[in-house]
Short mmCIF file of C-alpha atoms in Angstrom, two decimals:
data_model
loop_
_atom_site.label_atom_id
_atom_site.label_comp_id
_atom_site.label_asym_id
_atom_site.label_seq_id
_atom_site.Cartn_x
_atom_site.Cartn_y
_atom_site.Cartn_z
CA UNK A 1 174.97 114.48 58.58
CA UNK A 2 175.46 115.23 62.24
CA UNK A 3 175.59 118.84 61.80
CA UNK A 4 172.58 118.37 59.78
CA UNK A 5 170.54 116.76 62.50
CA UNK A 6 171.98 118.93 65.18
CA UNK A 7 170.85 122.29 62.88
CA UNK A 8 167.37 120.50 62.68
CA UNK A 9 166.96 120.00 66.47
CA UNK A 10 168.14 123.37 67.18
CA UNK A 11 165.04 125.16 64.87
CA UNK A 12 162.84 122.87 65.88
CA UNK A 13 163.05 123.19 69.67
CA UNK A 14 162.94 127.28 68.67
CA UNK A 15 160.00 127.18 66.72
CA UNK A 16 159.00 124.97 70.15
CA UNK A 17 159.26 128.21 72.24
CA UNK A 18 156.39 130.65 72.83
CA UNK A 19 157.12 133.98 71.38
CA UNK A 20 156.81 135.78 74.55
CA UNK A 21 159.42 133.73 76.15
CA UNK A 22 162.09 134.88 73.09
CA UNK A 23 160.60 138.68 73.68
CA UNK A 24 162.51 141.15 75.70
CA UNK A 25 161.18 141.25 79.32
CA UNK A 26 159.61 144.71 80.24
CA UNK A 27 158.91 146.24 83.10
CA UNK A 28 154.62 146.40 82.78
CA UNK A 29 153.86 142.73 81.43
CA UNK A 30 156.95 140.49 83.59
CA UNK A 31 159.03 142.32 85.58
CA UNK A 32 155.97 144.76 87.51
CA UNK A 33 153.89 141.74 89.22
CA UNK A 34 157.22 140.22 90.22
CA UNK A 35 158.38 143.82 92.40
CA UNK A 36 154.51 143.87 93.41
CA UNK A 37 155.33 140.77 95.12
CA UNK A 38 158.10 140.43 96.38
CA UNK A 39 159.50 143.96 96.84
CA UNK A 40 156.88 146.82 97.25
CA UNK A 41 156.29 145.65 101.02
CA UNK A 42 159.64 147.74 101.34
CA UNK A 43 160.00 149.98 98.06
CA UNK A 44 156.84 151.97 98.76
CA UNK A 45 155.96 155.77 98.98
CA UNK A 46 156.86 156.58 102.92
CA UNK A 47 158.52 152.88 103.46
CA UNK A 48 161.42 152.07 104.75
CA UNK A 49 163.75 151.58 101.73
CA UNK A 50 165.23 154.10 100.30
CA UNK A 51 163.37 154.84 96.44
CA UNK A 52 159.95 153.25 95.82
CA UNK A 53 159.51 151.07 93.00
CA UNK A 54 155.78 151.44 92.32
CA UNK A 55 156.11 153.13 89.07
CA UNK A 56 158.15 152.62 85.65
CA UNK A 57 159.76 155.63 85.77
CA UNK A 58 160.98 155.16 89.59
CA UNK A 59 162.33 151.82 88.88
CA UNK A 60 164.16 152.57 85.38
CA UNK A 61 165.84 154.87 87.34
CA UNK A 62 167.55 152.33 89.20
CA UNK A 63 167.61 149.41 86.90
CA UNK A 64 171.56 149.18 87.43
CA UNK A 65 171.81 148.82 90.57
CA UNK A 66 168.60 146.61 90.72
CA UNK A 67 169.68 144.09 88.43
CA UNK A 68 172.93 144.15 90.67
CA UNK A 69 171.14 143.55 93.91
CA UNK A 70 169.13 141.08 92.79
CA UNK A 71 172.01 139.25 90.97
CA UNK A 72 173.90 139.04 94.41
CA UNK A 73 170.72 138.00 96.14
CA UNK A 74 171.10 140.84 98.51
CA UNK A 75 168.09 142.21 97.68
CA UNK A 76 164.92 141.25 98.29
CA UNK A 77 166.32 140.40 101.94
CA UNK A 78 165.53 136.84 102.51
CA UNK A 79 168.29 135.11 104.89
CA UNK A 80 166.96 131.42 105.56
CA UNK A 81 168.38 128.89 103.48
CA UNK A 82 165.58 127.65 101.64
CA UNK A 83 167.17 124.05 101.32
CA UNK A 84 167.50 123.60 104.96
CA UNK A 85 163.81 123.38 106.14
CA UNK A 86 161.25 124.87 103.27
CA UNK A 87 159.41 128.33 104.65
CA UNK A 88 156.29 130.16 104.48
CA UNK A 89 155.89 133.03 102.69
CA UNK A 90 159.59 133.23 101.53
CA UNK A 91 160.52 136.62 100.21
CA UNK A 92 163.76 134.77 97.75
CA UNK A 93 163.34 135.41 94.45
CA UNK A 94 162.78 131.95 91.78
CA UNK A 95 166.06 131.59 89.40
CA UNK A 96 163.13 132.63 86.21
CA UNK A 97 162.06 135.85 88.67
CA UNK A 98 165.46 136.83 89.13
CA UNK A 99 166.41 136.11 85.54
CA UNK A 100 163.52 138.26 84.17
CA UNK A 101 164.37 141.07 86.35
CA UNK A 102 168.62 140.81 85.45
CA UNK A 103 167.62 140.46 81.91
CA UNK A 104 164.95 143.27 81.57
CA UNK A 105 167.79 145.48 83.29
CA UNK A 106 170.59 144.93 81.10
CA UNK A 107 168.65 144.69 78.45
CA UNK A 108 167.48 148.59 78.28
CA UNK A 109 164.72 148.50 80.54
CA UNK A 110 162.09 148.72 78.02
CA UNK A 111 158.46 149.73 79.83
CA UNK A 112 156.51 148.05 77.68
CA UNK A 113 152.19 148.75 77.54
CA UNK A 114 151.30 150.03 80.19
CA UNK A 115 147.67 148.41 79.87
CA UNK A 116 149.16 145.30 80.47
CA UNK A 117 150.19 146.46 83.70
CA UNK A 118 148.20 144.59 86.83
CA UNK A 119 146.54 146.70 89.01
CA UNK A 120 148.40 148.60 91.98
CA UNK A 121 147.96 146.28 94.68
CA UNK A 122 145.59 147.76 97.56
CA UNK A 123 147.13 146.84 100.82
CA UNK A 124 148.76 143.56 102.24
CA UNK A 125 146.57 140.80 103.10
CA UNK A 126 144.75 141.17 106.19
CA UNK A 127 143.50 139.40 109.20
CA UNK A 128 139.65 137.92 109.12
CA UNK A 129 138.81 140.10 112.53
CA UNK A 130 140.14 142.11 114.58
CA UNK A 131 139.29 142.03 118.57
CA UNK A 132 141.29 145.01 119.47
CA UNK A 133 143.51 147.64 118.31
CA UNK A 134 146.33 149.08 120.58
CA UNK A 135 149.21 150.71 120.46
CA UNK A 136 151.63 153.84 121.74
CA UNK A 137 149.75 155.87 124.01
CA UNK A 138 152.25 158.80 123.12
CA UNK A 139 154.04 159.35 119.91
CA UNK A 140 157.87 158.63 120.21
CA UNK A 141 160.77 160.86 117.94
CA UNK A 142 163.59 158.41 117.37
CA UNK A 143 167.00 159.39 118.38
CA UNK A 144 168.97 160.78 115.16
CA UNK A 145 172.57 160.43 117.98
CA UNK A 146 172.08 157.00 116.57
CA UNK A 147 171.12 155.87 113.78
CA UNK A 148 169.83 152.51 115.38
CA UNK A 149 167.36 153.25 118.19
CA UNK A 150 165.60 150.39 119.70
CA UNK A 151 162.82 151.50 122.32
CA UNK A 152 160.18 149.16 124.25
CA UNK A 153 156.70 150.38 124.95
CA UNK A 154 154.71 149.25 127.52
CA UNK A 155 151.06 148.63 126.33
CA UNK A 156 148.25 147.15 128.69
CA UNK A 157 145.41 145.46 126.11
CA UNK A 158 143.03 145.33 128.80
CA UNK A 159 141.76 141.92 128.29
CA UNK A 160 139.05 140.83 130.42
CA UNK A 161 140.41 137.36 131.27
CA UNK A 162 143.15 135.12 129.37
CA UNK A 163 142.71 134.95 126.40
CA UNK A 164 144.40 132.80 123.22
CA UNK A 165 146.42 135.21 120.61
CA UNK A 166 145.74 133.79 117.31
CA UNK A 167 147.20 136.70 115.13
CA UNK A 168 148.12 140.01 114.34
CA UNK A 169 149.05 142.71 112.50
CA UNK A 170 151.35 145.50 113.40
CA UNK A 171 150.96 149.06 111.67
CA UNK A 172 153.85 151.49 112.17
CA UNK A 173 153.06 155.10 112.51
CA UNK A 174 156.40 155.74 110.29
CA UNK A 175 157.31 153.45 107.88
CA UNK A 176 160.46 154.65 106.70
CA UNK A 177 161.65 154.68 110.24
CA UNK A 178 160.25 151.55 111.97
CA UNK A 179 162.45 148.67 110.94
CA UNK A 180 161.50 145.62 112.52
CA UNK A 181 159.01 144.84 116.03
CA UNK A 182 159.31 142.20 118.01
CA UNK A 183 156.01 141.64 120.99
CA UNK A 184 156.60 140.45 124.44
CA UNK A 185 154.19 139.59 126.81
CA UNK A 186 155.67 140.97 130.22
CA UNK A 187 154.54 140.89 134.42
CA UNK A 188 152.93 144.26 134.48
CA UNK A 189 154.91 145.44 137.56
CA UNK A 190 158.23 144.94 136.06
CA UNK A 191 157.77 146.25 132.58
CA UNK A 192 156.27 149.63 134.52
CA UNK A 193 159.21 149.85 136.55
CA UNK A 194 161.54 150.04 133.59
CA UNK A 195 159.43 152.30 132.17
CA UNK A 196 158.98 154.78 134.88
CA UNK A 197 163.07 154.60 135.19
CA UNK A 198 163.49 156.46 131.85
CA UNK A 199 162.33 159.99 130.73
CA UNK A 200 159.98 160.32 128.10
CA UNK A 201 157.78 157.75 126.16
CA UNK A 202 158.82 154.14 126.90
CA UNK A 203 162.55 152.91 127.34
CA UNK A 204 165.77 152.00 126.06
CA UNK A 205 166.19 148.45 125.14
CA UNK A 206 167.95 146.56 123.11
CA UNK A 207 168.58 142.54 123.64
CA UNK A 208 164.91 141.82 125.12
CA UNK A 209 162.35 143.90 127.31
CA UNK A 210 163.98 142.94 130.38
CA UNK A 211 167.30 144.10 132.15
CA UNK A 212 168.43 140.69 133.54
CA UNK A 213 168.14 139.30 129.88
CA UNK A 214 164.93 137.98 130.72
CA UNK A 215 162.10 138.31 127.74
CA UNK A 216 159.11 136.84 129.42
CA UNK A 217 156.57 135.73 126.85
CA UNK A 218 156.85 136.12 123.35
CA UNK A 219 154.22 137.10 121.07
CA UNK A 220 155.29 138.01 117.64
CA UNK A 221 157.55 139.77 115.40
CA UNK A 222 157.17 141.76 112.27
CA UNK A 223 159.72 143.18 109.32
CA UNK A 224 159.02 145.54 106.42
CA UNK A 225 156.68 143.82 103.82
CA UNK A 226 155.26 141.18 106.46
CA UNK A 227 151.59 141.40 106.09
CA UNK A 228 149.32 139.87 109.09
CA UNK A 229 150.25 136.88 111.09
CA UNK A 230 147.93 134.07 111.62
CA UNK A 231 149.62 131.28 113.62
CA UNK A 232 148.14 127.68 112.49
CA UNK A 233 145.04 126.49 112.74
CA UNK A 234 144.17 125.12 116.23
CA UNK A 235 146.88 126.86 117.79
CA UNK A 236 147.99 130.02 119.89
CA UNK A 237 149.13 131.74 122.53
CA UNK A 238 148.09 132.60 126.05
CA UNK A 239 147.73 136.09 127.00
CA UNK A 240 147.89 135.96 130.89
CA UNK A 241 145.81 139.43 132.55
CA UNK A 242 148.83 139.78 135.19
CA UNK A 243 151.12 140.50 131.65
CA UNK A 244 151.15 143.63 129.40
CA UNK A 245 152.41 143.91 126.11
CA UNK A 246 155.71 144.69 125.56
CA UNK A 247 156.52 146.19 122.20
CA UNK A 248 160.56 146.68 120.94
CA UNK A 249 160.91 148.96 117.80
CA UNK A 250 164.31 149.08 116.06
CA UNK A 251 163.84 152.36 114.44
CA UNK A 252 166.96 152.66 112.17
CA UNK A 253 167.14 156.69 110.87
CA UNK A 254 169.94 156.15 108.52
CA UNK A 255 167.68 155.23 105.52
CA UNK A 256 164.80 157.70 105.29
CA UNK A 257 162.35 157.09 102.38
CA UNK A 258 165.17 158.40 99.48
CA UNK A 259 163.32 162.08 99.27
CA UNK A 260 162.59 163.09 102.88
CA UNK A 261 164.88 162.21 105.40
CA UNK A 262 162.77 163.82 108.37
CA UNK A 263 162.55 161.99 111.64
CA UNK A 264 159.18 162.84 112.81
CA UNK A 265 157.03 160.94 115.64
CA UNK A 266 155.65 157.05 115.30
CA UNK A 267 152.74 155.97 116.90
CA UNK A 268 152.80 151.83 115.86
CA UNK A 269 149.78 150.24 116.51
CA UNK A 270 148.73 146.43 116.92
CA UNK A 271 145.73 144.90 115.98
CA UNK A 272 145.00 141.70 118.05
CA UNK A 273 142.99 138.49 116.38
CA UNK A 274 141.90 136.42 119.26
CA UNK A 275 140.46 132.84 119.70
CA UNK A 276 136.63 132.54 120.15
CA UNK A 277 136.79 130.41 123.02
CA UNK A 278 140.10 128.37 123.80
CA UNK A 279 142.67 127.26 120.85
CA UNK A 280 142.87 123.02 120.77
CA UNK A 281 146.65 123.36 120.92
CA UNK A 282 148.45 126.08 123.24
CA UNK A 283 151.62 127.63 121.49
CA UNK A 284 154.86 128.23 123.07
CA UNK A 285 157.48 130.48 121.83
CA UNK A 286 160.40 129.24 124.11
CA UNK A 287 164.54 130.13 123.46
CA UNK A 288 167.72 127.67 123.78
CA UNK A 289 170.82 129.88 123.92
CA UNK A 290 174.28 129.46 124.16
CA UNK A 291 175.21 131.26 127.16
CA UNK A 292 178.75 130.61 127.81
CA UNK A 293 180.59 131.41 124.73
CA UNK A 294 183.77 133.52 124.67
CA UNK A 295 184.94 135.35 121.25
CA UNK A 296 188.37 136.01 121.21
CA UNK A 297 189.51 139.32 120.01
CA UNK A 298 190.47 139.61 116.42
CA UNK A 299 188.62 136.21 115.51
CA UNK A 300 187.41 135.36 112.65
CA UNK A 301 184.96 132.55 111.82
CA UNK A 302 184.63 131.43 115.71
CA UNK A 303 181.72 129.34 116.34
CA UNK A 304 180.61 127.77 119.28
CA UNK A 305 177.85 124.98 119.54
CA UNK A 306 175.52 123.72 122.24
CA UNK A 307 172.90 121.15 122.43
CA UNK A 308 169.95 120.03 124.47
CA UNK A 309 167.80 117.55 124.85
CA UNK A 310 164.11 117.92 124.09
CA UNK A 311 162.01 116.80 126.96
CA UNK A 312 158.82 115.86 125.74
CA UNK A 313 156.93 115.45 121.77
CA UNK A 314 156.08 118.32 120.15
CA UNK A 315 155.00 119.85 117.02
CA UNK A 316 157.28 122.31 115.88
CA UNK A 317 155.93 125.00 113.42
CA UNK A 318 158.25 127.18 113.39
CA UNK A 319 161.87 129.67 115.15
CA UNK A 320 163.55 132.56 115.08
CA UNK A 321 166.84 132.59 115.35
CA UNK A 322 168.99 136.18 116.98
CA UNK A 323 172.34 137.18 117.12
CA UNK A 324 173.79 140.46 117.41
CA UNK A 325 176.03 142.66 114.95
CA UNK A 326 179.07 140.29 114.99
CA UNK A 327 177.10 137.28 113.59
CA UNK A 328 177.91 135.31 110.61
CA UNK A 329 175.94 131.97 110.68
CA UNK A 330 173.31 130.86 112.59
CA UNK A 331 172.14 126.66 112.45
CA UNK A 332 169.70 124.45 114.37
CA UNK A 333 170.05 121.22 114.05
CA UNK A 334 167.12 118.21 115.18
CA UNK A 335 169.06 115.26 115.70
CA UNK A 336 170.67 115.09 111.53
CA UNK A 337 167.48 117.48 110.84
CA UNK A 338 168.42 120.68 109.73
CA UNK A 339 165.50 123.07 110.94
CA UNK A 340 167.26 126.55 109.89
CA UNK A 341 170.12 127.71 108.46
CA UNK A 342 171.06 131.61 108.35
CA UNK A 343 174.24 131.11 106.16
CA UNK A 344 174.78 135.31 105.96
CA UNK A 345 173.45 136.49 109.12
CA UNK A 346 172.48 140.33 109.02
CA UNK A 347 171.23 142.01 112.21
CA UNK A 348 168.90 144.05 110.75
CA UNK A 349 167.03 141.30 108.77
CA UNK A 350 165.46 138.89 111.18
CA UNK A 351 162.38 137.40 112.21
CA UNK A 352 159.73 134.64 113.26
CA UNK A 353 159.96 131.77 110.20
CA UNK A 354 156.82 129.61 110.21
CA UNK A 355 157.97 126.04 108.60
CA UNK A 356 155.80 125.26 104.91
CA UNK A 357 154.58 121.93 107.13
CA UNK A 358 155.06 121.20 111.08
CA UNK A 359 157.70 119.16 112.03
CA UNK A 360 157.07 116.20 114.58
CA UNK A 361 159.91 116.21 117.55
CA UNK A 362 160.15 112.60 119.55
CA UNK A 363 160.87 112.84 123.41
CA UNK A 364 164.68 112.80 123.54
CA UNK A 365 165.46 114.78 119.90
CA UNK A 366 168.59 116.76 120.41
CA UNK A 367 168.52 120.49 119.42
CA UNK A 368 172.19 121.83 118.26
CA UNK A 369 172.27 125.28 118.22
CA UNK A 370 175.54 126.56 116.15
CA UNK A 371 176.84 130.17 116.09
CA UNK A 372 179.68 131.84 113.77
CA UNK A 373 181.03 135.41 114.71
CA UNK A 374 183.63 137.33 113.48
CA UNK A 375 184.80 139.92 116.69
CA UNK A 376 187.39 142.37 114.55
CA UNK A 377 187.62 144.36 117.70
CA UNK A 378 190.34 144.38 120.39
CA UNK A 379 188.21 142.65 123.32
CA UNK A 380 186.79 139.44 124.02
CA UNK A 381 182.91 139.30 123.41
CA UNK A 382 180.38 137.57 125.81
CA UNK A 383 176.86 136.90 126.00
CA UNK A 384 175.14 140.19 126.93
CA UNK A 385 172.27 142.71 126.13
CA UNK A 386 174.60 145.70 124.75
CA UNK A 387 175.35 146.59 121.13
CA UNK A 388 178.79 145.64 121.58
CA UNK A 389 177.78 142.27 123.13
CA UNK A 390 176.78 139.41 121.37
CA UNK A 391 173.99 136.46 121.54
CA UNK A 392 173.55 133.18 120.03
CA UNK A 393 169.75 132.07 120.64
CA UNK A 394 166.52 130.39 118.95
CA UNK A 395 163.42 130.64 119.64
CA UNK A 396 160.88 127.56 118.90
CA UNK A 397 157.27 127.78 117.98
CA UNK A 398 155.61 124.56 118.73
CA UNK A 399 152.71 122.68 120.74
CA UNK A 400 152.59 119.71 122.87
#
């Protein structure tokens, strides 16, 4: 009689089932809107992964190796820990996404009708205006010596007065090249000495803007696939007329676009959104760091941890939290309030996180910033702007 019932219960939660959920994913009805998403911000014609995946043919091609990636949660990049403070925007694939995708893979990688394909997606969302468009004012050939080139350009918007940044959106000349931007807003004579000190079309950086580690203000940052930033409503930040813009490319030539590996000249632009009159709540981006760590050579797992007091309330919308090419984990802590976790670090995927709902900080909250390194070389590593230096540093987006 058992067996009975259980035999009963089984059919009857199947017949329970829509048919399309027992069907086969394919690639045009589940497993196309999913890549449009989540992955074609990177796996375009001329971006900077290394196929495209905008067609059926493209992405049956791969369909090993993507079910793989995906699997692992390599790919699509997405390093926050989702579970430590929820995120905007988040890139991390849902267990049914990542499912559909696995299954549709291993299961022969069927293409389905193509009429039930959604439309090709135009372009990423966009800001509401634009109050000025900048950029390069010469094109710039990444080194191929390297295959990691990072190189600041100094940019003068030519405001008329201070004014309140509100968003932006950041268009590189080369998208298989350009691999992440980061915007400072820097004292106009210093950031024209360093670039007068270096041949050619801006200048070598590589930590921040500055050569004393300094980074003045900071405006923004941008990865493949991030469409335009609007910081929240009511808030911004101040663009002083004594500053210039700052802009740091990482342009990483190892990766090409997977059928043209041709390093040819970028010419990145920014388009500027700007208040109307003055934002309600004046944004800071502003760092905690760690500066006195020491990494011993040959460690493994080393982490050191500071903490500060915050001195005032504040509304904290988002952070960004760096490290160099050693790093392993990266935490910040708000009193027992985990605000972000970066369990895997990876150097070459990070960026500005805006929180899915502001966080309220008392007068007095401690901030615990936590790094993890592993140094396999034969020196000790210290806090410092080279490649073979490391960091451990956050930056906060709040009001006050």
């Amino acid at each position: 009689m058992r067996l009975l019932s259980l035999l009963r219960l089984t059919i009857a939660l199947c017949l329970a089932i829509p048919a399309a959920l027992l069907a086969q994913p394919n690639w045009s009805r589940d497993v196309l809107p999913i890549v449009q998403t989540r992955c074609q911000g990177c796996h375009a014609t001329g971006g900077i992964a290394p196929f495209s995946l905008e067609s059926y043919t493209e992405a049956a091609a791969h369909a090993a190796g993507i079910a793989a990636m995906v699997e692992s949660r390599i790919m699509p990049p997405w390093k926050p820990d989702d579970s430590c403070q929820p995120i905007k925007d988040s890139r991390r694939l849902s267990d049914r996404e990542l499912s559909t995708i696995v299954a549709w893979a291993r299961g022969g990688a069927a293409e389905g009708d193509p009429a039930m394909a959604p439309p090709n997606p135009t372009s990423l969302p966009s800001l509401p205006w634009v109050d000025a468009e900048v950029g390069m004012s010469q094109p710039y050939t990444p080194s191929v010596a390297r295959p990691d080139d990072y190189r600041c350009f100094v940019i003068d918007p030519k405001l008329p007065g201070e004014r309140d940044l509100i968003g932006y959106d950041i268009v590189p000349g080369q998208r298989s090249l350009v691999h992440h931007v980061l915007l400072y807003g820097v004292a106009r004579a210093e950031a024209e000495r360093l670039d007068a000190a270096e041949p050619g079309p801006g200048y070598t950086c590589f930590g921040g803007p500055g050569r004393d580690g300094g980074i003045g203000t900071v405006y923004g940052a941008w990865v493949p696939g991030t469409s335009a930033t609007q910081y929240p409503a009511g808030t911004g930040i101040t663009m002083a007329t004594s500053d210039v813009i700052v802009m740091q490319i990482h342009y990483n030539t190892s990766h090409g676009n997977g059928r043209d590996h041709a390093v040819g000249p970028d010419l990145t632009a920014i388009k500027l959104q700007l208040a109307k009159g003055r934002v309600e709540k004046p944004a800071i981006i502003f760092p905690i760091a760690d500066l006195n760590f020491t990494i011993p050579p040959k460690a493994s797992n080393y982490t050191s941890t500071v903490s500060f007091p915050f001195p005032t309330a504040a509304t904290l919308y988002g952070m960004g939290p760096h490290m160099h090419t050693r790093g392993r984990q990266i935490t910040v802590m708000a009193d027992n309030t985990c605000l972000v976790n970066v369990p895997s670090w990876d150097f070459n995927w990070q960026q500005l996180y805006q929180f899915a709902a502001p966080l309220v900080l008392k007068p007095g909250t401690r901030l615990r910033l936590s790094c993890t390194w592993d140094n396999a070389s034969d020196k000790v590593v210290r806090w410092g702007e080279g490649t073979d230096d490391e960091m451990c540093l956050n930056y906060f987006y709040f009001t006050r």
